[in-house]
Each structure stands twice: as C-alpha cells, then as structure tokens.
mmCIF file with all atom_site columns, C-alpha atoms in Angstrom:
data_model
loop_
_atom_site.group_PDB
_atom_site.id
_atom_site.type_symbol
_atom_site.label_atom_id
_atom_site.label_alt_id
_atom_site.label_comp_id
_atom_site.label_asym_id
_atom_site.label_entity_id
_atom_site.label_seq_id
_atom_site.pdbx_PDB_ins_code
_atom_site.Cartn_x
_atom_site.Cartn_y
_atom_site.Cartn_z
_atom_site.occupancy
_atom_site.B_iso_or_equiv
_atom_site.pdbx_formal_charge
_atom_site.auth_seq_id
_atom_site.auth_comp_id
_atom_site.auth_asym_id
_atom_site.auth_atom_id
_atom_site.pdbx_PDB_model_num
ATOM 1   C CA . MET A 1 1   ? -15.421 -29.291 -1.042  1.00 66.00 ? 1   MET A CA 1
ATOM 2   C CA . PHE A 1 2   ? -12.997 -27.009 -2.912  1.00 67.00 ? 2   PHE A CA 1
ATOM 3   C CA . ARG A 1 3   ? -10.096 -28.866 -1.320  1.00 71.00 ? 3   ARG A CA 1
ATOM 4   C CA . LEU A 1 4   ? -11.548 -32.135 -2.657  1.00 71.00 ? 4   LEU A CA 1
ATOM 5   C CA . VAL A 1 5   ? -11.902 -30.743 -6.192  1.00 70.00 ? 5   VAL A CA 1
ATOM 6   C CA . LEU A 1 6   ? -8.344  -29.399 -6.110  1.00 71.00 ? 6   LEU A CA 1
ATOM 7   C CA . GLY A 1 7   ? -7.098  -32.744 -4.811  1.00 74.00 ? 7   GLY A CA 1
ATOM 8   C CA . LEU A 1 8   ? -8.554  -34.377 -7.911  1.00 72.00 ? 8   LEU A CA 1
ATOM 9   C CA . SER A 1 9   ? -7.544  -31.587 -10.280 1.00 72.00 ? 9   SER A CA 1
ATOM 10  C CA . PRO A 1 10  ? -4.795  -29.326 -8.875  1.00 71.00 ? 10  PRO A CA 1
ATOM 11  C CA . ASN A 1 11  ? -4.959  -26.963 -11.866 1.00 69.00 ? 11  ASN A CA 1
ATOM 12  C CA . ASP A 1 12  ? -8.654  -26.206 -11.530 1.00 71.00 ? 12  ASP A CA 1
ATOM 13  C CA . GLU A 1 13  ? -8.530  -22.402 -11.645 1.00 67.00 ? 13  GLU A CA 1
ATOM 14  C CA . ARG A 1 14  ? -12.290 -22.090 -11.167 1.00 67.00 ? 14  ARG A CA 1
ATOM 15  C CA . ALA A 1 15  ? -12.204 -24.055 -7.910  1.00 69.00 ? 15  ALA A CA 1
ATOM 16  C CA . LEU A 1 16  ? -9.377  -21.871 -6.600  1.00 70.00 ? 16  LEU A CA 1
ATOM 17  C CA . VAL A 1 17  ? -11.179 -18.643 -7.422  1.00 69.00 ? 17  VAL A CA 1
ATOM 18  C CA . ASN A 1 18  ? -14.513 -19.879 -6.078  1.00 67.00 ? 18  ASN A CA 1
ATOM 19  C CA . TRP A 1 19  ? -12.812 -20.928 -2.870  1.00 69.00 ? 19  TRP A CA 1
ATOM 20  C CA . CYS A 1 20  ? -12.032 -17.306 -2.256  1.00 63.00 ? 20  CYS A CA 1
ATOM 21  C CA . ASP A 1 21  ? -14.851 -15.660 -4.176  1.00 59.00 ? 21  ASP A CA 1
ATOM 22  C CA . PRO A 1 22  ? -18.515 -15.315 -3.184  1.00 49.00 ? 22  PRO A CA 1
ATOM 23  C CA . PRO A 1 23  ? -21.120 -17.908 -4.223  1.00 39.00 ? 23  PRO A CA 1
ATOM 24  C CA . LEU A 1 24  ? -21.924 -18.070 -7.932  1.00 35.00 ? 24  LEU A CA 1
ATOM 25  C CA . ALA A 1 25  ? -25.115 -16.054 -7.476  1.00 34.00 ? 25  ALA A CA 1
ATOM 26  C CA . CYS A 1 26  ? -23.014 -13.224 -6.122  1.00 39.00 ? 26  CYS A CA 1
ATOM 27  C CA . LEU A 1 27  ? -20.159 -13.384 -8.609  1.00 38.00 ? 27  LEU A CA 1
ATOM 28  C CA . PRO A 1 28  ? -19.208 -9.999  -10.025 1.00 42.00 ? 28  PRO A CA 1
ATOM 29  C CA . THR A 1 29  ? -20.657 -9.033  -13.341 1.00 39.00 ? 29  THR A CA 1
ATOM 30  C CA . ASP A 1 30  ? -20.332 -5.816  -15.290 1.00 37.00 ? 30  ASP A CA 1
ATOM 31  C CA . ASP A 1 31  ? -23.623 -4.689  -13.734 1.00 35.00 ? 31  ASP A CA 1
ATOM 32  C CA . VAL A 1 32  ? -22.322 -5.342  -10.256 1.00 34.00 ? 32  VAL A CA 1
ATOM 33  C CA . CYS A 1 33  ? -19.064 -3.549  -10.989 1.00 36.00 ? 33  CYS A CA 1
ATOM 34  C CA . SER A 1 34  ? -20.942 -0.516  -12.207 1.00 36.00 ? 34  SER A CA 1
ATOM 35  C CA . GLY A 1 35  ? -22.298 -0.260  -8.669  1.00 36.00 ? 35  GLY A CA 1
ATOM 36  C CA . ARG A 1 36  ? -25.924 -0.933  -9.550  1.00 32.00 ? 36  ARG A CA 1
ATOM 37  C CA . SER A 1 37  ? -26.332 -4.059  -7.467  1.00 33.00 ? 37  SER A CA 1
ATOM 38  C CA . PRO A 1 38  ? -23.726 -4.425  -4.767  1.00 34.00 ? 38  PRO A CA 1
ATOM 39  C CA . CYS A 1 39  ? -23.332 -7.999  -3.596  1.00 36.00 ? 39  CYS A CA 1
ATOM 40  C CA . HIS A 1 40  ? -22.479 -7.611  0.067   1.00 33.00 ? 40  HIS A CA 1
ATOM 41  C CA . PRO A 1 41  ? -23.408 -4.015  0.952   1.00 32.00 ? 41  PRO A CA 1
ATOM 42  C CA . PRO A 1 42  ? -21.619 -3.827  4.315   1.00 31.00 ? 42  PRO A CA 1
ATOM 43  C CA . LEU A 1 43  ? -18.456 -5.303  2.848   1.00 33.00 ? 43  LEU A CA 1
ATOM 44  C CA . THR A 1 44  ? -18.264 -3.648  -0.526  1.00 35.00 ? 44  THR A CA 1
ATOM 45  C CA . ALA A 1 45  ? -15.203 -1.969  -1.929  1.00 37.00 ? 45  ALA A CA 1
ATOM 46  C CA . PRO A 1 46  ? -14.962 1.826   -1.714  1.00 35.00 ? 46  PRO A CA 1
ATOM 47  C CA . CYS A 1 47  ? -16.048 2.004   -5.339  1.00 33.00 ? 47  CYS A CA 1
ATOM 48  C CA . GLY A 1 48  ? -19.387 0.411   -4.415  1.00 36.00 ? 48  GLY A CA 1
ATOM 49  C CA . CYS A 1 49  ? -19.006 -2.739  -6.498  1.00 34.00 ? 49  CYS A CA 1
ATOM 50  C CA . GLY A 1 50  ? -19.579 -6.136  -4.965  1.00 38.00 ? 50  GLY A CA 1
ATOM 51  C CA . ILE A 1 51  ? -16.292 -7.788  -5.759  1.00 37.00 ? 51  ILE A CA 1
ATOM 52  C CA . ARG A 1 52  ? -14.488 -7.014  -2.525  1.00 40.00 ? 52  ARG A CA 1
ATOM 53  C CA . GLY A 1 53  ? -15.504 -10.040 -0.527  1.00 40.00 ? 53  GLY A CA 1
ATOM 54  C CA . GLY A 1 54  ? -14.660 -13.630 -1.344  1.00 57.00 ? 54  GLY A CA 1
ATOM 55  C CA . ALA A 1 55  ? -15.617 -16.641 0.787   1.00 59.00 ? 55  ALA A CA 1
ATOM 56  C CA . LEU A 1 56  ? -12.208 -16.545 2.480   1.00 65.00 ? 56  LEU A CA 1
ATOM 57  C CA . CYS A 1 57  ? -11.947 -12.761 2.322   1.00 64.00 ? 57  CYS A CA 1
ATOM 58  C CA . LEU A 1 58  ? -15.498 -12.509 3.647   1.00 65.00 ? 58  LEU A CA 1
ATOM 59  C CA . ARG A 1 59  ? -14.681 -14.795 6.576   1.00 66.00 ? 59  ARG A CA 1
ATOM 60  C CA . ALA A 1 60  ? -11.607 -12.697 7.300   1.00 67.00 ? 60  ALA A CA 1
ATOM 61  C CA . LYS A 1 61  ? -13.715 -9.537  7.372   1.00 67.00 ? 61  LYS A CA 1
ATOM 62  C CA . LEU A 1 62  ? -16.391 -11.098 9.550   1.00 66.00 ? 62  LEU A CA 1
ATOM 63  C CA . LEU A 1 63  ? -13.716 -12.304 11.959  1.00 66.00 ? 63  LEU A CA 1
ATOM 64  C CA . ALA A 1 64  ? -12.209 -8.823  12.011  1.00 66.00 ? 64  ALA A CA 1
ATOM 65  C CA . GLN A 1 65  ? -15.617 -7.321  12.785  1.00 66.00 ? 65  GLN A CA 1
ATOM 66  C CA . SER A 1 66  ? -16.237 -9.825  15.570  1.00 67.00 ? 66  SER A CA 1
ATOM 67  C CA . GLY A 1 67  ? -13.048 -8.753  17.284  1.00 65.00 ? 67  GLY A CA 1
ATOM 68  C CA . VAL A 1 68  ? -11.078 -11.984 16.782  1.00 65.00 ? 68  VAL A CA 1
ATOM 69  C CA . GLU A 1 69  ? -7.325  -11.579 17.138  1.00 70.00 ? 69  GLU A CA 1
ATOM 70  C CA . ALA A 1 70  ? -5.725  -9.832  14.180  1.00 70.00 ? 70  ALA A CA 1
ATOM 71  C CA . GLU A 1 71  ? -3.291  -12.655 13.430  1.00 75.00 ? 71  GLU A CA 1
ATOM 72  C CA . ALA A 1 72  ? -6.126  -15.096 12.611  1.00 76.00 ? 72  ALA A CA 1
ATOM 73  C CA . VAL A 1 73  ? -7.731  -12.562 10.282  1.00 76.00 ? 73  VAL A CA 1
ATOM 74  C CA . LYS A 1 74  ? -4.408  -11.942 8.582   1.00 77.00 ? 74  LYS A CA 1
ATOM 75  C CA . MET A 1 75  ? -3.830  -15.677 8.065   1.00 80.00 ? 75  MET A CA 1
ATOM 76  C CA . LEU A 1 76  ? -7.205  -16.042 6.342   1.00 79.00 ? 76  LEU A CA 1
ATOM 77  C CA . GLN A 1 77  ? -6.564  -13.016 4.160   1.00 79.00 ? 77  GLN A CA 1
ATOM 78  C CA . LEU A 1 78  ? -3.135  -14.296 3.133   1.00 82.00 ? 78  LEU A CA 1
ATOM 79  C CA . ALA A 1 79  ? -4.634  -17.712 2.345   1.00 82.00 ? 79  ALA A CA 1
ATOM 80  C CA . ALA A 1 80  ? -7.037  -15.969 -0.045  1.00 82.00 ? 80  ALA A CA 1
ATOM 81  C CA . VAL A 1 81  ? -4.143  -14.022 -1.624  1.00 83.00 ? 81  VAL A CA 1
ATOM 82  C CA . LYS A 1 82  ? -2.241  -17.266 -2.248  1.00 84.00 ? 82  LYS A CA 1
ATOM 83  C CA . LYS A 1 83  ? -5.233  -18.976 -3.833  1.00 83.00 ? 83  LYS A CA 1
ATOM 84  C CA . PHE A 1 84  ? -5.886  -16.066 -6.192  1.00 84.00 ? 84  PHE A CA 1
ATOM 85  C CA . GLU A 1 85  ? -2.185  -16.049 -7.046  1.00 84.00 ? 85  GLU A CA 1
ATOM 86  C CA . ALA A 1 86  ? -2.351  -19.760 -7.879  1.00 85.00 ? 86  ALA A CA 1
ATOM 87  C CA . ALA A 1 87  ? -5.451  -19.150 -10.014 1.00 84.00 ? 87  ALA A CA 1
ATOM 88  C CA . VAL A 1 88  ? -3.632  -16.403 -11.958 1.00 84.00 ? 88  VAL A CA 1
ATOM 89  C CA . GLU A 1 89  ? -0.656  -18.713 -12.474 1.00 85.00 ? 89  GLU A CA 1
ATOM 90  C CA . ILE A 1 90  ? -2.988  -21.258 -14.064 1.00 86.00 ? 90  ILE A CA 1
ATOM 91  C CA . ASN A 1 91  ? -4.757  -18.646 -16.198 1.00 83.00 ? 91  ASN A CA 1
ATOM 92  C CA . PRO A 1 92  ? -2.865  -15.316 -16.431 1.00 82.00 ? 92  PRO A CA 1
ATOM 93  C CA . GLN A 1 93  ? -5.681  -13.811 -18.537 1.00 81.00 ? 93  GLN A CA 1
ATOM 94  C CA . SER A 1 94  ? -8.418  -14.373 -15.955 1.00 83.00 ? 94  SER A CA 1
ATOM 95  C CA . THR A 1 95  ? -9.637  -10.877 -15.162 1.00 82.00 ? 95  THR A CA 1
ATOM 96  C CA . GLN A 1 96  ? -11.795 -12.161 -12.312 1.00 82.00 ? 96  GLN A CA 1
ATOM 97  C CA . ALA A 1 97  ? -8.853  -13.827 -10.598 1.00 82.00 ? 97  ALA A CA 1
ATOM 98  C CA . LEU A 1 98  ? -6.571  -10.828 -11.245 1.00 85.00 ? 98  LEU A CA 1
ATOM 99  C CA . ARG A 1 99  ? -9.133  -8.353  -9.944  1.00 83.00 ? 99  ARG A CA 1
ATOM 100 C CA . SER A 1 100 ? -9.855  -10.424 -6.851  1.00 83.00 ? 100 SER A CA 1
ATOM 101 C CA . TRP A 1 101 ? -6.134  -10.986 -6.252  1.00 84.00 ? 101 TRP A CA 1
ATOM 102 C CA . GLY A 1 102 ? -5.570  -7.232  -6.359  1.00 86.00 ? 102 GLY A CA 1
ATOM 103 C CA . LEU A 1 103 ? -8.407  -6.568  -3.918  1.00 83.00 ? 103 LEU A CA 1
ATOM 104 C CA . ALA A 1 104 ? -7.234  -9.329  -1.580  1.00 82.00 ? 104 ALA A CA 1
ATOM 105 C CA . LEU A 1 105 ? -3.718  -7.860  -1.669  1.00 85.00 ? 105 LEU A CA 1
ATOM 106 C CA . GLN A 1 106 ? -5.122  -4.435  -0.854  1.00 82.00 ? 106 GLN A CA 1
ATOM 107 C CA . ASP A 1 107 ? -6.979  -5.871  2.137   1.00 80.00 ? 107 ASP A CA 1
ATOM 108 C CA . ALA A 1 108 ? -3.845  -7.704  3.257   1.00 81.00 ? 108 ALA A CA 1
ATOM 109 C CA . ALA A 1 109 ? -1.900  -4.455  2.988   1.00 81.00 ? 109 ALA A CA 1
ATOM 110 C CA . GLU A 1 110 ? -4.489  -2.754  5.194   1.00 78.00 ? 110 GLU A CA 1
ATOM 111 C CA . LEU A 1 111 ? -3.895  -5.412  7.842   1.00 76.00 ? 111 LEU A CA 1
ATOM 112 C CA . THR A 1 112 ? -0.160  -4.688  7.830   1.00 70.00 ? 112 THR A CA 1
ATOM 113 C CA . PRO A 1 113 ? -0.059  -0.914  7.469   1.00 60.00 ? 113 PRO A CA 1
ATOM 114 C CA . HIS A 1 114 ? 3.540   -0.321  8.441   1.00 63.00 ? 114 HIS A CA 1
ATOM 115 C CA . ASP A 1 115 ? 5.751   -3.290  9.069   1.00 62.00 ? 115 ASP A CA 1
ATOM 116 C CA . ALA A 1 116 ? 9.457   -3.943  9.110   1.00 65.00 ? 116 ALA A CA 1
ATOM 117 C CA . ALA A 1 117 ? 9.663   -4.589  5.360   1.00 65.00 ? 117 ALA A CA 1
ATOM 118 C CA . ASP A 1 118 ? 8.201   -1.141  4.672   1.00 64.00 ? 118 ASP A CA 1
ATOM 119 C CA . ALA A 1 119 ? 10.498  0.476   7.209   1.00 65.00 ? 119 ALA A CA 1
ATOM 120 C CA . ILE A 1 120 ? 13.577  -1.118  5.604   1.00 67.00 ? 120 ILE A CA 1
ATOM 121 C CA . GLU A 1 121 ? 12.449  -0.098  2.128   1.00 64.00 ? 121 GLU A CA 1
ATOM 122 C CA . LEU A 1 122 ? 11.760  3.481   3.245   1.00 62.00 ? 122 LEU A CA 1
ATOM 123 C CA . LEU A 1 123 ? 15.108  3.614   5.048   1.00 68.00 ? 123 LEU A CA 1
ATOM 124 C CA . SER A 1 124 ? 16.951  2.525   1.899   1.00 70.00 ? 124 SER A CA 1
ATOM 125 C CA . GLN A 1 125 ? 15.122  5.248   -0.051  1.00 62.00 ? 125 GLN A CA 1
ATOM 126 C CA . VAL A 1 126 ? 16.112  7.809   2.580   1.00 68.00 ? 126 VAL A CA 1
ATOM 127 C CA . ARG A 1 127 ? 19.756  6.675   2.333   1.00 73.00 ? 127 ARG A CA 1
ATOM 128 C CA . VAL A 1 128 ? 19.728  7.081   -1.451  1.00 72.00 ? 128 VAL A CA 1
ATOM 129 C CA . ALA A 1 129 ? 18.155  10.521  -1.090  1.00 68.00 ? 129 ALA A CA 1
ATOM 130 C CA . CYS A 1 130 ? 20.755  11.521  1.525   1.00 72.00 ? 130 CYS A CA 1
ATOM 131 C CA . THR A 1 131 ? 23.601  10.353  -0.710  1.00 75.00 ? 131 THR A CA 1
ATOM 132 C CA . LEU A 1 132 ? 22.241  12.342  -3.647  1.00 69.00 ? 132 LEU A CA 1
ATOM 133 C CA . MET A 1 133 ? 21.825  15.392  -1.428  1.00 72.00 ? 133 MET A CA 1
ATOM 134 C CA . ALA A 1 134 ? 25.397  15.044  -0.098  1.00 75.00 ? 134 ALA A CA 1
ATOM 135 C CA . VAL A 1 135 ? 26.740  14.825  -3.653  1.00 76.00 ? 135 VAL A CA 1
ATOM 136 C CA . SER A 1 136 ? 24.828  17.936  -4.707  1.00 70.00 ? 136 SER A CA 1
ATOM 137 C CA . ILE A 1 137 ? 26.060  19.872  -1.616  1.00 75.00 ? 137 ILE A CA 1
ATOM 138 C CA . TRP A 1 138 ? 29.657  18.792  -2.356  1.00 78.00 ? 138 TRP A CA 1
ATOM 139 C CA . GLN A 1 139 ? 29.261  20.004  -5.951  1.00 74.00 ? 139 GLN A CA 1
ATOM 140 C CA . VAL A 1 140 ? 27.973  23.391  -4.754  1.00 76.00 ? 140 VAL A CA 1
ATOM 141 C CA . GLU A 1 141 ? 30.908  23.675  -2.331  1.00 77.00 ? 141 GLU A CA 1
ATOM 142 C CA . CYS A 1 142 ? 33.381  22.827  -5.104  1.00 80.00 ? 142 CYS A CA 1
ATOM 143 C CA . ASP A 1 143 ? 31.796  25.466  -7.334  1.00 79.00 ? 143 ASP A CA 1
ATOM 144 C CA . LEU A 1 144 ? 32.106  28.036  -4.526  1.00 77.00 ? 144 LEU A CA 1
ATOM 145 C CA . VAL A 1 145 ? 35.783  27.155  -3.921  1.00 78.00 ? 145 VAL A CA 1
ATOM 146 C CA . VAL A 1 146 ? 36.576  27.343  -7.623  1.00 77.00 ? 146 VAL A CA 1
ATOM 147 C CA . GLY A 1 147 ? 34.693  30.656  -7.851  1.00 77.00 ? 147 GLY A CA 1
ATOM 148 C CA . SER A 1 148 ? 36.546  32.207  -4.891  1.00 74.00 ? 148 SER A CA 1
ATOM 149 C CA . ARG A 1 149 ? 39.947  31.086  -6.256  1.00 72.00 ? 149 ARG A CA 1
ATOM 150 C CA . ARG A 1 150 ? 39.131  32.711  -9.582  1.00 70.00 ? 150 ARG A CA 1
ATOM 151 C CA . GLN A 1 151 ? 38.368  35.961  -7.729  1.00 70.00 ? 151 GLN A CA 1
ATOM 152 C CA . ILE A 1 152 ? 41.748  35.767  -5.877  1.00 68.00 ? 152 ILE A CA 1
ATOM 153 C CA . PHE A 1 153 ? 43.782  35.170  -9.014  1.00 64.00 ? 153 PHE A CA 1
ATOM 154 C CA . MET B 2 1   ? 6.918   -11.652 4.399   1.00 49.00 ? 1   MET B CA 1
ATOM 155 C CA . ALA B 2 2   ? 5.974   -8.889  1.998   1.00 66.00 ? 2   ALA B CA 1
ATOM 156 C CA . GLY B 2 3   ? 5.251   -5.458  3.424   1.00 79.00 ? 3   GLY B CA 1
ATOM 157 C CA . ALA B 2 4   ? 2.177   -3.351  2.890   1.00 80.00 ? 4   ALA B CA 1
ATOM 158 C CA . ARG B 2 5   ? 3.954   -1.365  0.198   1.00 82.00 ? 5   ARG B CA 1
ATOM 159 C CA . ALA B 2 6   ? 4.943   -4.495  -1.749  1.00 84.00 ? 6   ALA B CA 1
ATOM 160 C CA . ARG B 2 7   ? 1.395   -5.813  -1.560  1.00 86.00 ? 7   ARG B CA 1
ATOM 161 C CA . ARG B 2 8   ? -0.045  -2.538  -2.846  1.00 86.00 ? 8   ARG B CA 1
ATOM 162 C CA . THR B 2 9   ? 2.488   -2.526  -5.680  1.00 87.00 ? 9   THR B CA 1
ATOM 163 C CA . GLN B 2 10  ? 1.483   -6.071  -6.583  1.00 87.00 ? 10  GLN B CA 1
ATOM 164 C CA . ALA B 2 11  ? -2.208  -5.135  -6.361  1.00 88.00 ? 11  ALA B CA 1
ATOM 165 C CA . SER B 2 12  ? -1.585  -2.185  -8.704  1.00 90.00 ? 12  SER B CA 1
ATOM 166 C CA . GLU B 2 13  ? 0.038   -4.539  -11.197 1.00 89.00 ? 13  GLU B CA 1
ATOM 167 C CA . CYS B 2 14  ? -3.007  -6.836  -11.053 1.00 89.00 ? 14  CYS B CA 1
ATOM 168 C CA . PHE B 2 15  ? -5.413  -3.948  -11.636 1.00 89.00 ? 15  PHE B CA 1
ATOM 169 C CA . SER B 2 16  ? -3.256  -2.611  -14.479 1.00 90.00 ? 16  SER B CA 1
ATOM 170 C CA . ILE B 2 17  ? -3.370  -5.970  -16.268 1.00 90.00 ? 17  ILE B CA 1
ATOM 171 C CA . VAL B 2 18  ? -7.145  -6.152  -15.807 1.00 88.00 ? 18  VAL B CA 1
ATOM 172 C CA . LEU B 2 19  ? -7.489  -2.634  -17.244 1.00 89.00 ? 19  LEU B CA 1
ATOM 173 C CA . GLU B 2 20  ? -5.405  -3.614  -20.249 1.00 89.00 ? 20  GLU B CA 1
ATOM 174 C CA . LEU B 2 21  ? -7.754  -6.533  -20.835 1.00 88.00 ? 21  LEU B CA 1
ATOM 175 C CA . VAL B 2 22  ? -10.959 -4.668  -19.906 1.00 87.00 ? 22  VAL B CA 1
ATOM 176 C CA . PRO B 2 23  ? -10.352 -0.920  -20.401 1.00 88.00 ? 23  PRO B CA 1
ATOM 177 C CA . ASN B 2 24  ? -13.866 0.082   -19.311 1.00 88.00 ? 24  ASN B CA 1
ATOM 178 C CA . ASP B 2 25  ? -13.670 -1.646  -15.910 1.00 88.00 ? 25  ASP B CA 1
ATOM 179 C CA . ASN B 2 26  ? -14.307 1.433   -13.813 1.00 88.00 ? 26  ASN B CA 1
ATOM 180 C CA . ALA B 2 27  ? -14.289 -0.429  -10.495 1.00 86.00 ? 27  ALA B CA 1
ATOM 181 C CA . CYS B 2 28  ? -10.807 -1.647  -11.290 1.00 87.00 ? 28  CYS B CA 1
ATOM 182 C CA . ARG B 2 29  ? -9.696  1.843   -12.307 1.00 90.00 ? 29  ARG B CA 1
ATOM 183 C CA . GLN B 2 30  ? -10.905 3.206   -8.977  1.00 88.00 ? 30  GLN B CA 1
ATOM 184 C CA . ALA B 2 31  ? -9.176  0.396   -7.104  1.00 88.00 ? 31  ALA B CA 1
ATOM 185 C CA . LEU B 2 32  ? -5.950  1.279   -8.939  1.00 90.00 ? 32  LEU B CA 1
ATOM 186 C CA . GLN B 2 33  ? -6.362  4.937   -7.962  1.00 89.00 ? 33  GLN B CA 1
ATOM 187 C CA . GLN B 2 34  ? -6.962  3.874   -4.363  1.00 87.00 ? 34  GLN B CA 1
ATOM 188 C CA . CYS B 2 35  ? -3.711  1.893   -4.470  1.00 86.00 ? 35  CYS B CA 1
ATOM 189 C CA . ALA B 2 36  ? -1.847  4.940   -5.769  1.00 88.00 ? 36  ALA B CA 1
ATOM 190 C CA . GLN B 2 37  ? -3.320  7.094   -2.991  1.00 86.00 ? 37  GLN B CA 1
ATOM 191 C CA . ASP B 2 38  ? -2.371  4.534   -0.348  1.00 84.00 ? 38  ASP B CA 1
ATOM 192 C CA . MET B 2 39  ? 1.176   4.392   -1.701  1.00 82.00 ? 39  MET B CA 1
ATOM 193 C CA . ALA B 2 40  ? 1.396   8.183   -1.649  1.00 83.00 ? 40  ALA B CA 1
ATOM 194 C CA . ARG B 2 41  ? 0.124   8.203   1.936   1.00 79.00 ? 41  ARG B CA 1
ATOM 195 C CA . LEU B 2 42  ? 2.770   5.636   2.877   1.00 73.00 ? 42  LEU B CA 1
ATOM 196 C CA . ASN B 2 43  ? 5.455   7.816   1.292   1.00 70.00 ? 43  ASN B CA 1
ATOM 197 C CA . THR B 2 44  ? 4.631   10.674  3.621   1.00 64.00 ? 44  THR B CA 1
ATOM 198 C CA . TYR B 2 45  ? 5.750   8.660   6.673   1.00 57.00 ? 45  TYR B CA 1
#
C-alpha cells in the first residue's frame, strides 16, 4: 500500500513516515508523549511515551522477541531508519519524522552495540590520546634536562 | 555501515533539532539524555 503510494508520488513524506510509524489512531500526540496514554505498552520507549514503535520498527521488535535471527531484525530496523531519513529529506522541519528517525537510530544502535566501525573510531581516539601523552612526557623530560643543566652550570 | 556510536550521534542530532523546534518535548529530551548516557557507556570500553 505505502509502496504503491510512493510509486505514484515519491516525495510523499506522510506515506514514508506512516510506513514506519504506527497506525493513525496510535500516532504520537503531546498527550502520548507526556506518558499519559502509551500506545504500545510492551514496546514503549524508556520515557514511557508511545512513539518508540513504528510499523516497521514494531515488526522488527516482534521478530526480535520471537527469537528470529538477529540479521533479519537488523535489516527491518535499518529499512525503517532509511525511510525516516528520506522523510526528513523531504521535510526537514517534520518533528514527527525527526523524532522517529532518532528513535529508530537508537534501536539500530542497540542492535549493533560494538562493531568494527566503533572499534576503529575508538582506536583512532586512543592513538590521538597516546600521541598527546607522549608529547607531554617529552616536554616534562626536556624541562627536567634543562633544569638539571642549570643546576650544573 | 555506520557503527553504533555514529547512529547514536545521528540520533542525538535528530532529537536536538526536534527540541529546537519543540522545546517542551520532554520525551525527546529524555531520549537525548539516553543517547548521551549510551555514548558515555561506549566511551568506557
């Protein structure tokens, strides 16, 4: 259905968001976000609002709960991330799309807690830190040498 | 493919933009704080 709408109108932001988001009756409102009426209680965000699950995100979570292989769950989650991203590209001011994109990204991050990209990034940070530390040690040594020479002369 | 850290950074940017547009969105504020905590946790490894 959503695919059909997007085939006819590729820039239909609403179709993209709804593809990932819950049915209209469950769409987040200010009341929902205040935690008064969570949409999908078992799948709500830690804050208690109902905006965590989208149709795609929801399917990903249900698959994860049913013990389906992690790769399939991750693919669904990443599909949701891409659709929210496309929706934000069409309308950068859409708070609903931005909020959902952020939550979908968070979920995707949970599925890949520590991967190679993180390891490489952390390693580069460690290298920078080591270089800075080596420079500071060298400076201290230089100061000591200069200090001892002054004492000799 | 982006790593978990990159995704959390991107998520934080999304939440920050939403908060600029809707400053009283508490759910978003909490999600942003959660992102910051997750990033801090990642930094300890």
